[in-house]
Amino acid sequence: MRIINRRPSRFSGFFLAAIPFIAVVVVYMIASRQRLAENPADKLLPSFQSMGSAFWRMAFEPDRRSGDYLLWLDTLDSLWRLGIGMAIATALALVIGLLIGFIPHVRSALAPFVATFSLIPPITILPILFIVFGLGEAAKVALIVAGTAPVMIRSTAQAVMTIPREMIIKAETLGASVWQMLTRLVLPQTLPGLINSIRLALVPAWIFLISAEAIASTTGLGYRIFLVRRYLAMDVILPYVIWITLLAFILDRLLLVISRRAFPWFHLNGESL
Amino acid sequence: MHMFLKSLKAMGLAAMMALPAAQMSTAAAETKSEFKVCWSIYVGWMPWGYLQDSGIMKKWADKYDISVDIVQINDYVESINQYTAGGYDGCSMTNMDALSIPAGGGVDTTALIVGDFSNGNDGIVLKDKAALADIKGQNVNLVELSVSHYLLARALEGAGMSERDVTVVNTSDADMVAAYSTPDVTSVVTWNPLLSEIEAMPGSTKVFDSSKIPGEIIDVMMVNTETLADNPDFGKALTGAWYEVMGLLAAEDATALEAMATASGTDVAGFKAQLATTKMFYTPADAVAFTQDAQLPLTTKFVAEFLFDKGILGEGAPSPEFVGVAFPDGSIYGDAQNVKLRFDATYMQMAADGAL
């Protein structure tokens, strides 16, 4: 049988998935052990024990200075910023994206602008964001929105434009108004695409969240990482990175499950990643 | 044969991926002839760039039959991290960061050349307020856990306040000037050249600066103790070259000043203004005297206590005395069994005696 037709069983599929993870862990352990053998206080590649105890300390022991449980405080604040930012970006994508995709005049007016705006790296206009939104939460949320909304608008508009023309003509023949077509036809057809674009936008959203928190902040996952980097506390940074990865993974899976439950028709053609 | 070569290549690739981290640390020990030191932009460190560009470093390295590469790194903290990880044999940093990053990270480090101390280069600026006492209750934007943070702690201490009286907001130095121009930001602690730029903005008053705690923020060329012990020529070449450039600076050599001013993005007048708030040790004798002074152990105690208080010495640290610091007279602050930072005037003394 050709290799493209041979499918792994459930067990060997799980095993195959585990191999690269195990390989990374093993390589890390070897390198870490070598460095620690030479300098037991080495900070660059800490042992799993010291990372574990650092994680425990951040999560379950109150901070000496403020009495807060830092990991949960950072996680909560970061997720809050991420959530607000993504909510605004999604709302923008939905409203502007639908209009651009469905109404030719709006498309002519806004599509080139959005396309241009989406190419500006938001980090480069940070000082302007500061002046407009201040240095508080608003600027951090604005950075996330500026970094994700334009691309989401474009992909939503694209999703609207790929709705089969026949369906729209059918609705018009049945006497639907523009509003009825928007709410009963275009919106339901676009929503699974929107969820998909949220999933894709979460990647840059995390990057912008972390960089926003690095710039001016008192809490947050990105804040903590950039703070302890000042004394090379990799025993705190690495668990935080794993934690962020885990959070991002869970969010991604959650959106996929929602999409599958709410729009089973969208997932009819085979597997998706 | 082909297959064999291929798998050999693959194995090599895997080994390459696994090894660099381990190799970097082995670079420390034994005699060698090629050395790398790093530095980052700061008024007192501009001579390092000039050393490399002018060929003075090469001249001194050739004299001792070694080669020394001086590399500029754009991010200060990253340069220290690179040194601590073993990527460089030496790096310019402050006494405070030397204690917290390499020494706290178990890398035995020696202060080879004490270059200067900040004498007004770091300062606290308030917007529309005139006195340090007005800082109470404000948000203070600064690079947390840096010398700015230390300066703030010392200033508050002197004014009978503590950090509880303010809210520290960690702000990247790259964005400090832009941050200060927003209405939310009412007080900042930063260093030159940012400090002079912020001070020049309307409504700004500098209410405290490092000239009020002279000799506490020290800028030093730190080198790996083991490397130095195995290769005294490395220390001699570096020290000799440094003081040749110091001589040029003290004599206000036009070429040297011009080059350093351009490298720091200003003109000769601007560079001189920055030098005015920096107490440079132009002669090795001055640096030796400072290093041997009884004030240094006291400063070290302040710094160690600040670092411990902020949890920067590491969670394994039971007290500020966790990391030992040795001074030229043989006295030690902290744990004598765990000396990781050494102030050593040997090479500067050689330079003073003209023995290099």
XYZ file of C-alpha atoms in Angstrom:
629
model
C 0.000 0.000 0.000
C 1.271 3.520 -0.740
C 2.217 5.647 2.233
C -0.433 8.252 1.465
C -3.134 5.641 2.024
C -1.777 4.175 5.242
C -3.439 5.695 8.266
C -2.056 5.462 11.789
C -4.235 3.746 14.374
C -5.485 5.795 17.294
C -2.664 4.552 19.472
C 0.169 5.016 16.984
C -1.258 8.404 16.020
C -0.936 9.501 19.628
C 2.556 8.039 19.786
C 3.634 9.838 16.593
C 2.299 13.118 17.930
C 4.285 12.673 21.133
C 7.654 12.039 19.438
C 8.601 15.647 18.562
C 7.568 16.861 22.029
C 9.620 14.179 23.732
C 12.573 14.940 21.439
C 12.530 18.626 22.422
C 12.330 17.754 26.117
C 15.224 15.296 25.829
C 17.457 17.742 23.936
C 16.651 20.389 26.556
C 17.449 18.019 29.411
C 20.820 17.092 27.943
C 21.823 20.690 27.303
C 20.551 21.836 30.693
C 22.341 19.025 32.512
C 25.614 19.843 30.769
C 25.419 23.513 31.698
C 24.353 22.786 35.276
C 27.236 20.331 35.689
C 29.647 23.169 34.962
C 27.848 25.865 36.915
C 25.162 24.693 39.341
C 23.756 28.238 39.510
C 23.356 28.542 35.724
C 20.251 30.548 34.853
C 19.996 30.027 31.107
C 18.708 26.447 30.996
C 17.300 25.676 34.458
C 16.388 22.141 35.457
C 12.778 20.978 35.392
C 12.760 20.910 39.193
C 13.683 24.568 39.486
C 11.187 25.529 36.778
C 8.543 23.520 38.614
C 9.259 25.208 41.905
C 9.304 28.632 40.249
C 5.931 27.895 38.675
C 4.575 26.710 42.016
C 5.852 29.856 43.663
C 4.268 32.126 41.054
C 0.948 30.268 41.177
C 0.385 29.256 44.774
C 2.490 31.465 47.008
C 1.578 35.111 47.647
C 4.148 37.617 46.392
C 6.424 38.949 49.107
C 5.841 42.556 48.155
C 2.176 42.783 47.152
C 0.649 39.604 48.575
C -0.850 38.741 45.164
C -0.754 35.358 43.490
C 1.236 36.590 40.514
C 0.484 33.920 37.912
C -3.280 34.209 38.290
C -3.170 37.985 38.457
C -1.052 38.117 35.287
C -3.205 35.552 33.510
C -6.443 37.292 34.397
C -5.209 40.724 33.314
C -3.723 39.406 30.085
C -6.805 37.395 29.155
C -8.964 40.421 29.925
C -6.912 42.599 27.552
C -6.866 39.873 24.927
C -10.610 39.310 25.283
C -11.554 42.976 24.996
C -9.185 43.468 22.085
C -10.506 40.445 20.217
C -14.125 41.393 20.977
C -13.643 44.844 19.471
C -11.719 43.449 16.509
C -14.446 40.854 15.918
C -17.212 43.445 16.095
C -15.323 45.656 13.639
C -14.675 42.716 11.348
C -18.315 41.733 11.413
C -19.769 45.170 10.732
C -17.231 46.555 8.292
C -16.456 43.173 6.733
C -20.130 42.435 5.992
C -20.659 45.880 4.493
C -17.510 45.718 2.364
C -18.358 42.233 1.204
C -22.043 42.843 0.474
C -22.428 46.455 -0.660
C -20.319 47.465 -3.677
C -20.252 51.167 -2.838
C -18.903 50.506 0.635
C -16.395 48.122 -0.904
C -15.148 50.824 -3.273
C -14.935 53.307 -0.436
C -13.275 51.185 2.267
C -11.603 48.112 0.789
C -8.442 49.850 -0.505
C -8.101 51.776 2.752
C -8.446 48.697 4.951
C -6.041 46.812 2.710
C -3.490 49.611 3.053
C -4.026 50.031 6.783
C -3.585 46.314 7.372
C -0.046 46.567 5.986
C 1.129 49.103 8.597
C 3.088 47.314 11.330
C 1.233 48.642 14.428
C 4.400 48.651 16.560
C 5.863 51.371 14.354
C 3.076 53.830 15.177
C 3.185 53.168 18.922
C 3.989 56.764 19.942
C 0.805 57.884 18.146
C -1.228 55.193 19.908
C 0.209 56.480 23.203
C -0.835 60.057 22.529
C -4.336 59.038 21.432
C -5.071 56.292 23.967
C -2.746 57.195 26.827
C -0.479 54.665 28.478
C -3.140 52.643 30.277
C -5.276 49.686 29.292
C -6.764 51.483 26.285
C -3.434 51.655 24.459
C -2.784 47.928 24.974
C -6.244 46.987 23.717
C -5.838 49.425 20.816
C -2.587 47.763 19.794
C -4.285 44.360 19.696
C -7.210 45.777 17.709
C -4.950 47.635 15.286
C -2.917 44.487 14.786
C -5.792 42.069 14.180
C -8.904 43.948 12.981
C -7.779 44.920 9.444
C -6.884 41.356 8.498
C -10.091 40.032 10.075
C -12.142 42.626 8.174
C -10.540 41.526 4.935
C -11.112 37.835 5.536
C -14.730 38.438 6.599
C -15.387 40.489 3.485
C -13.819 37.706 1.457
C -16.087 35.166 3.161
C -19.134 37.259 2.211
C -17.999 37.489 -1.380
C -17.610 33.726 -1.695
C -21.288 33.162 -0.838
C -22.707 31.571 -4.014
C -24.332 34.279 -6.127
C -27.294 31.952 -6.747
C -28.278 32.055 -3.083
C -28.422 35.828 -3.072
C -30.425 35.915 -6.299
C -32.785 33.328 -4.814
C -33.309 35.491 -1.736
C -33.919 38.545 -3.886
C -36.445 36.597 -5.981
C -38.237 35.655 -2.805
C -38.522 39.357 -2.041
C -35.976 39.709 0.764
C -34.897 43.224 1.719
C -31.197 44.066 2.091
C -31.563 43.900 5.870
C -33.262 40.503 5.679
C -30.548 39.179 3.378
C -27.846 40.485 5.726
C -29.355 38.919 8.838
C -30.832 35.715 7.401
C -28.416 34.810 4.630
C -25.062 36.621 4.760
C -24.540 36.592 8.527
C -25.141 32.861 9.088
C -23.045 32.018 6.034
C -20.175 34.196 7.275
C -20.079 33.301 10.974
C -18.039 30.074 10.662
C -15.535 31.972 8.508
C -15.426 34.651 11.186
C -14.629 32.095 13.884
C -11.916 30.773 11.648
C -10.442 34.242 11.250
C -10.579 34.771 15.047
C -8.571 31.579 15.445
C -5.982 32.802 12.965
C -5.942 36.324 14.430
C -5.279 34.980 17.925
C -1.677 34.323 16.892
C -0.811 37.994 16.169
C -3.121 39.040 19.031
C -0.912 37.210 21.537
C 2.201 38.765 20.030
C 0.737 42.264 20.277
C -0.537 41.628 23.786
C 2.911 40.564 24.980
C 4.637 43.505 23.306
C 2.055 45.963 24.625
C 2.617 44.680 28.147
C 6.366 44.938 27.704
C 6.123 48.651 27.005
C 4.299 50.081 30.006
C 2.525 47.934 32.528
C 2.185 46.797 36.111
C 0.753 43.311 35.496
C 0.333 40.730 32.754
C 2.077 37.684 31.368
C 4.188 39.762 28.978
C 5.039 42.249 31.716
C 6.324 39.471 33.982
C 8.442 37.890 31.269
C 10.107 41.154 30.298
C 10.580 42.094 33.946
C 12.327 38.921 35.074
C 14.360 38.906 31.857
C 16.291 41.696 33.544
C 17.918 39.110 35.743
C 17.782 36.195 33.327
C 15.235 34.267 35.407
C 14.622 31.607 32.773
C 13.172 29.403 35.527
C 10.201 31.799 35.550
C 10.187 32.678 31.844
C 10.083 29.140 30.440
C 7.072 27.992 32.533
C 5.323 31.238 31.578
C 5.980 30.525 27.905
C 4.564 27.019 28.298
C 1.576 28.461 30.154
C 0.925 31.018 27.390
C 1.193 28.275 24.770
C -1.277 26.174 26.725
C -3.740 29.065 27.067
C -3.479 29.836 23.366
C -3.981 26.171 22.498
C -7.064 25.899 24.713
C -8.596 29.060 23.225
C -7.960 27.742 19.722
C -9.539 24.343 20.465
C -12.473 26.011 22.199
C -13.240 28.089 19.120
C -12.961 24.994 16.929
C -15.419 23.107 19.155
C -17.835 26.048 19.117
C -17.609 26.229 15.351
C -18.229 22.468 15.022
C -21.198 22.517 17.380
C -22.809 25.663 16.040
C -22.116 25.174 12.343
C -21.898 21.446 11.684
C -22.689 22.079 8.017
C -19.458 24.028 7.677
C -17.379 21.047 8.778
C -18.952 18.462 6.491
C -16.084 18.164 4.038
C -13.521 16.147 5.924
C -11.022 16.898 8.643
C -9.709 20.284 9.603
C -6.679 21.267 11.618
C 27.833 5.564 0.601
C 25.423 8.316 -0.340
C 22.938 7.180 2.279
C 25.672 7.021 4.849
C 26.751 10.584 4.149
C 23.176 11.716 4.376
C 22.595 10.146 7.763
C 25.919 11.509 8.956
C 24.729 14.961 7.932
C 21.452 14.465 9.762
C 23.250 13.361 12.891
C 25.541 16.359 12.677
C 22.540 18.625 12.345
C 20.890 17.132 15.405
C 24.101 17.467 17.390
C 24.481 21.080 16.268
C 21.033 21.855 17.527
C 21.677 20.233 20.876
C 25.163 21.476 21.540
C 25.625 25.228 21.156
C 24.205 25.951 24.574
C 26.530 23.462 26.155
C 29.535 24.598 24.166
C 29.124 28.224 25.087
C 29.829 27.525 28.711
C 32.977 25.517 28.030
C 34.402 28.602 26.357
C 35.205 29.994 29.790
C 38.163 27.959 31.017
C 41.731 27.363 29.783
C 44.289 29.436 27.930
C 43.219 30.849 24.622
C 44.186 33.599 22.255
C 40.870 34.950 20.983
C 38.582 37.002 23.196
C 35.266 38.741 22.789
C 33.845 41.509 24.940
C 30.573 43.361 24.475
C 29.210 46.793 25.323
C 26.067 48.835 24.786
C 25.395 52.543 24.204
C 26.023 54.706 27.252
C 28.135 57.840 27.571
C 30.745 56.180 29.781
C 31.094 53.201 27.451
C 31.470 55.012 24.150
C 35.275 54.587 24.394
C 34.779 50.829 23.863
C 33.430 51.466 20.395
C 36.273 53.850 19.684
C 38.820 51.307 20.919
C 37.649 48.858 18.285
C 37.211 51.340 15.417
C 40.437 53.266 15.927
C 42.599 50.148 15.976
C 43.936 50.951 19.457
C 42.510 47.661 20.748
C 44.214 45.744 17.946
C 47.507 47.472 18.684
C 47.404 46.391 22.342
C 46.125 42.918 21.517
C 48.993 42.461 19.052
C 51.428 43.506 21.749
C 50.315 40.515 23.847
C 49.894 38.267 20.818
C 46.173 37.751 21.270
C 43.075 39.042 19.511
C 40.250 40.912 21.208
C 36.979 41.632 19.483
C 34.803 44.399 20.958
C 31.170 43.998 19.936
C 28.395 46.544 20.399
C 25.021 45.077 21.392
C 21.945 47.222 20.950
C 20.082 46.031 24.034
C 21.763 46.556 27.382
C 20.090 43.717 29.273
C 20.605 41.362 26.359
C 24.337 42.142 26.345
C 24.604 41.153 30.013
C 22.551 38.025 29.404
C 24.835 37.049 26.526
C 27.878 37.485 28.753
C 26.264 35.500 31.560
C 25.363 32.680 29.176
C 29.027 32.455 28.193
C 28.874 34.116 24.781
C 31.396 36.797 25.755
C 34.468 36.971 27.974
C 33.580 40.416 29.267
C 30.850 43.024 29.167
C 30.309 46.588 30.312
C 27.632 46.892 32.996
C 26.793 48.602 36.278
C 27.835 47.237 39.651
C 24.178 46.533 40.412
C 23.481 44.492 37.290
C 26.786 42.641 37.721
C 25.663 41.519 41.158
C 22.175 40.460 40.098
C 22.732 38.852 36.686
C 26.138 37.176 36.270
C 27.143 36.962 39.943
C 23.619 35.980 41.001
C 23.681 33.456 38.165
C 26.805 31.786 39.494
C 29.230 33.219 36.915
C 32.307 34.335 38.826
C 32.913 37.876 37.602
C 35.742 40.357 38.129
C 35.550 44.135 37.835
C 38.541 44.657 35.545
C 38.203 48.355 34.747
C 36.126 50.694 36.884
C 35.343 53.288 34.238
C 33.116 55.905 35.839
C 30.212 56.536 38.138
C 26.972 58.308 37.363
C 27.126 61.834 38.734
C 23.809 63.157 37.498
C 23.334 60.845 34.527
C 20.325 59.205 36.174
C 17.502 61.353 37.467
C 13.877 61.680 38.552
C 11.744 64.137 36.593
C 8.307 65.376 37.690
C 5.794 67.143 35.479
C 4.384 70.434 36.822
C 5.749 69.729 40.301
C 8.793 71.196 41.953
C 9.926 68.964 44.809
C 10.701 65.302 45.371
C 8.030 65.132 48.098
C 5.378 65.736 45.422
C 6.049 62.274 44.021
C 3.864 60.775 46.743
C 0.834 58.955 45.334
C 1.974 59.266 41.726
C 2.496 56.658 39.022
C 6.221 56.549 38.346
C 7.304 55.267 34.933
C 10.704 53.626 34.847
C 12.530 50.500 33.731
C 11.699 48.286 36.677
C 14.569 46.551 38.507
C 17.128 48.765 36.744
C 19.427 51.385 38.241
C 16.527 53.820 37.788
C 14.503 51.732 40.213
C 17.424 51.711 42.611
C 17.761 55.484 42.318
C 14.056 55.902 43.106
C 14.345 53.653 46.147
C 17.328 55.640 47.422
C 15.576 58.961 46.769
C 12.392 57.853 48.568
C 14.423 56.513 51.458
C 16.201 59.850 51.799
C 12.874 61.708 51.788
C 11.377 59.476 54.477
C 9.110 57.636 52.063
C 9.098 54.114 50.676
C 8.060 52.468 47.447
C 4.588 51.937 48.930
C 4.016 55.671 48.532
C 4.166 55.460 44.735
C 3.062 53.061 41.984
C 5.900 51.876 39.798
C 4.934 51.331 36.150
C 7.445 49.313 34.158
C 8.164 51.218 30.957
C 10.633 50.328 28.238
C 13.522 52.786 27.900
C 12.916 52.849 24.145
C 9.446 54.330 24.723
C 10.249 56.558 27.688
C 10.305 59.847 25.800
C 7.069 59.088 23.928
C 5.463 57.936 27.189
C 6.414 61.151 28.953
C 4.693 63.251 26.302
C 1.306 61.675 27.152
C -0.850 63.364 29.820
C -1.112 60.194 31.991
C 2.577 60.150 32.732
C 3.533 62.614 35.421
C 6.846 61.318 36.685
C 9.683 59.275 35.244
C 13.049 57.977 36.335
C 15.534 57.484 33.537
C 19.099 57.973 32.346
C 20.975 59.991 29.765
C 20.562 60.814 26.928
C 16.812 60.270 27.563
C 17.011 62.240 30.788
C 18.227 65.447 29.180
C 15.620 65.116 26.439
C 12.784 64.738 28.962
C 14.131 67.449 31.229
C 14.072 69.860 28.290
C 10.315 69.449 27.804
C 8.115 72.268 29.135
C 6.905 71.928 32.737
C 9.538 69.359 33.692
C 11.619 69.580 36.825
C 14.452 67.274 37.779
C 13.879 66.723 41.487
C 16.597 64.168 42.199
C 19.609 62.790 40.408
C 22.501 60.446 40.945
C 24.865 63.276 41.925
C 23.070 63.131 45.315
C 24.211 59.522 45.762
C 27.686 59.847 44.183
C 29.665 56.680 43.583
C 26.722 54.299 43.954
C 25.917 53.681 40.291
C 29.241 52.478 38.929
C 29.952 51.532 35.329
C 32.458 48.747 35.013
C 34.025 46.431 32.441
C 33.261 43.061 33.972
C 35.158 39.977 32.824
C 34.909 36.286 33.559
C 37.157 35.605 36.575
C 38.305 32.204 35.316
C 39.173 33.515 31.859
C 41.116 36.368 33.404
C 43.027 34.079 35.773
C 43.997 31.749 32.909
C 44.805 34.595 30.524
C 46.334 37.584 32.310
C 47.365 38.974 28.903
C 43.683 39.487 28.090
C 43.311 41.738 31.126
C 46.540 43.585 30.359
C 45.661 44.286 26.727
C 42.145 45.480 27.578
C 43.318 47.714 30.420
C 46.233 49.158 28.467
C 44.064 50.003 25.474
C 41.341 51.536 27.681
C 43.682 53.948 29.425
C 45.272 54.997 26.150
C 41.814 56.164 25.017
C 41.159 57.711 28.449
C 44.306 59.764 27.908
C 42.939 60.961 24.579
C 39.587 61.857 26.164
C 41.205 63.749 29.038
C 43.285 65.707 26.516
C 40.060 66.379 24.552
C 41.495 64.785 21.427
C 39.292 66.086 18.593
C 39.200 62.885 16.531
C 38.273 60.688 19.477
C 35.590 63.077 20.774
C 34.101 63.497 17.321
C 33.925 59.733 16.752
C 32.293 59.026 20.125
C 29.834 61.902 19.753
C 28.737 60.657 16.339
C 28.394 57.102 17.633
C 26.096 58.286 20.430
C 23.908 60.231 18.000
C 24.859 63.731 19.133
C 27.531 66.343 18.468
C 30.709 67.096 20.394
C 28.954 69.697 22.564
C 26.149 67.262 23.397
C 28.629 64.518 24.195
C 30.603 66.826 26.453
C 27.389 67.766 28.267
C 26.780 64.076 28.951
C 30.365 63.616 30.108
C 29.829 66.481 32.564
C 27.302 64.397 34.527
C 29.562 61.355 34.409
C 32.504 61.088 36.772
C 34.998 59.467 34.425
C 38.174 58.016 35.882
C 40.575 59.341 33.284
C 43.670 58.041 35.061
C 44.148 54.516 36.374
C 45.307 55.981 39.691
C 41.866 57.571 40.230
C 40.116 54.302 39.434
C 42.396 52.382 41.805
C 41.752 54.882 44.588
C 37.983 54.610 44.054
C 38.064 50.809 43.984
C 40.080 50.678 47.208
C 37.957 53.265 48.972
C 36.042 52.181 52.075
C 32.856 53.566 50.517
C 32.630 50.741 47.958
C 31.726 47.954 50.439
C 29.056 50.245 51.882
C 27.589 50.894 48.417
C 27.666 47.168 47.730
C 25.676 46.585 50.893
C 23.000 49.090 49.800
C 22.811 47.510 46.366
C 22.679 43.936 47.669
C 19.910 44.835 50.110
C 17.937 46.565 47.371
C 18.285 43.534 45.094
C 17.315 41.136 47.849
C 14.347 43.260 48.819
C 13.071 43.111 45.234
C 13.641 39.352 45.004
C 16.228 39.784 42.257
C 18.993 37.780 43.911
C 16.948 34.660 43.200
C 14.473 32.772 45.313
C 17.228 30.521 46.621
C 18.772 33.545 48.287
C 18.072 33.470 52.009
C 19.568 36.923 52.677
C 21.225 39.890 50.926
C 24.564 38.313 51.865
C 23.872 35.249 49.698
C 26.351 36.272 46.992
C 29.799 37.186 48.247
C 31.612 40.264 46.951
C 35.375 40.573 47.387
C 37.212 43.889 47.621
C 40.859 44.770 46.832
C 41.904 44.708 50.515
C 40.728 41.109 50.783
C 37.619 41.946 52.777
C 34.389 40.276 51.733
C 30.787 41.373 51.859
C 28.371 38.478 52.240
C 29.015 34.772 51.934
C 32.769 34.041 51.788
C 31.981 30.560 50.442
C 30.068 31.980 47.496
C 32.174 34.888 46.236
C 31.017 35.589 42.685
C 31.853 39.265 42.227
C 35.369 40.579 42.741
C 36.533 44.174 42.705
C 40.166 43.815 41.754
C 42.492 46.777 41.239
C 45.448 44.660 40.039
C 45.275 45.509 36.348
C 44.348 49.149 36.878
C 47.326 49.357 39.279
C 49.577 47.955 36.528
C 48.313 50.668 34.226
C 48.975 53.292 36.911
C 52.517 51.958 37.363
C 53.092 51.988 33.623
C 53.740 48.251 33.769
C 51.600 47.304 30.774
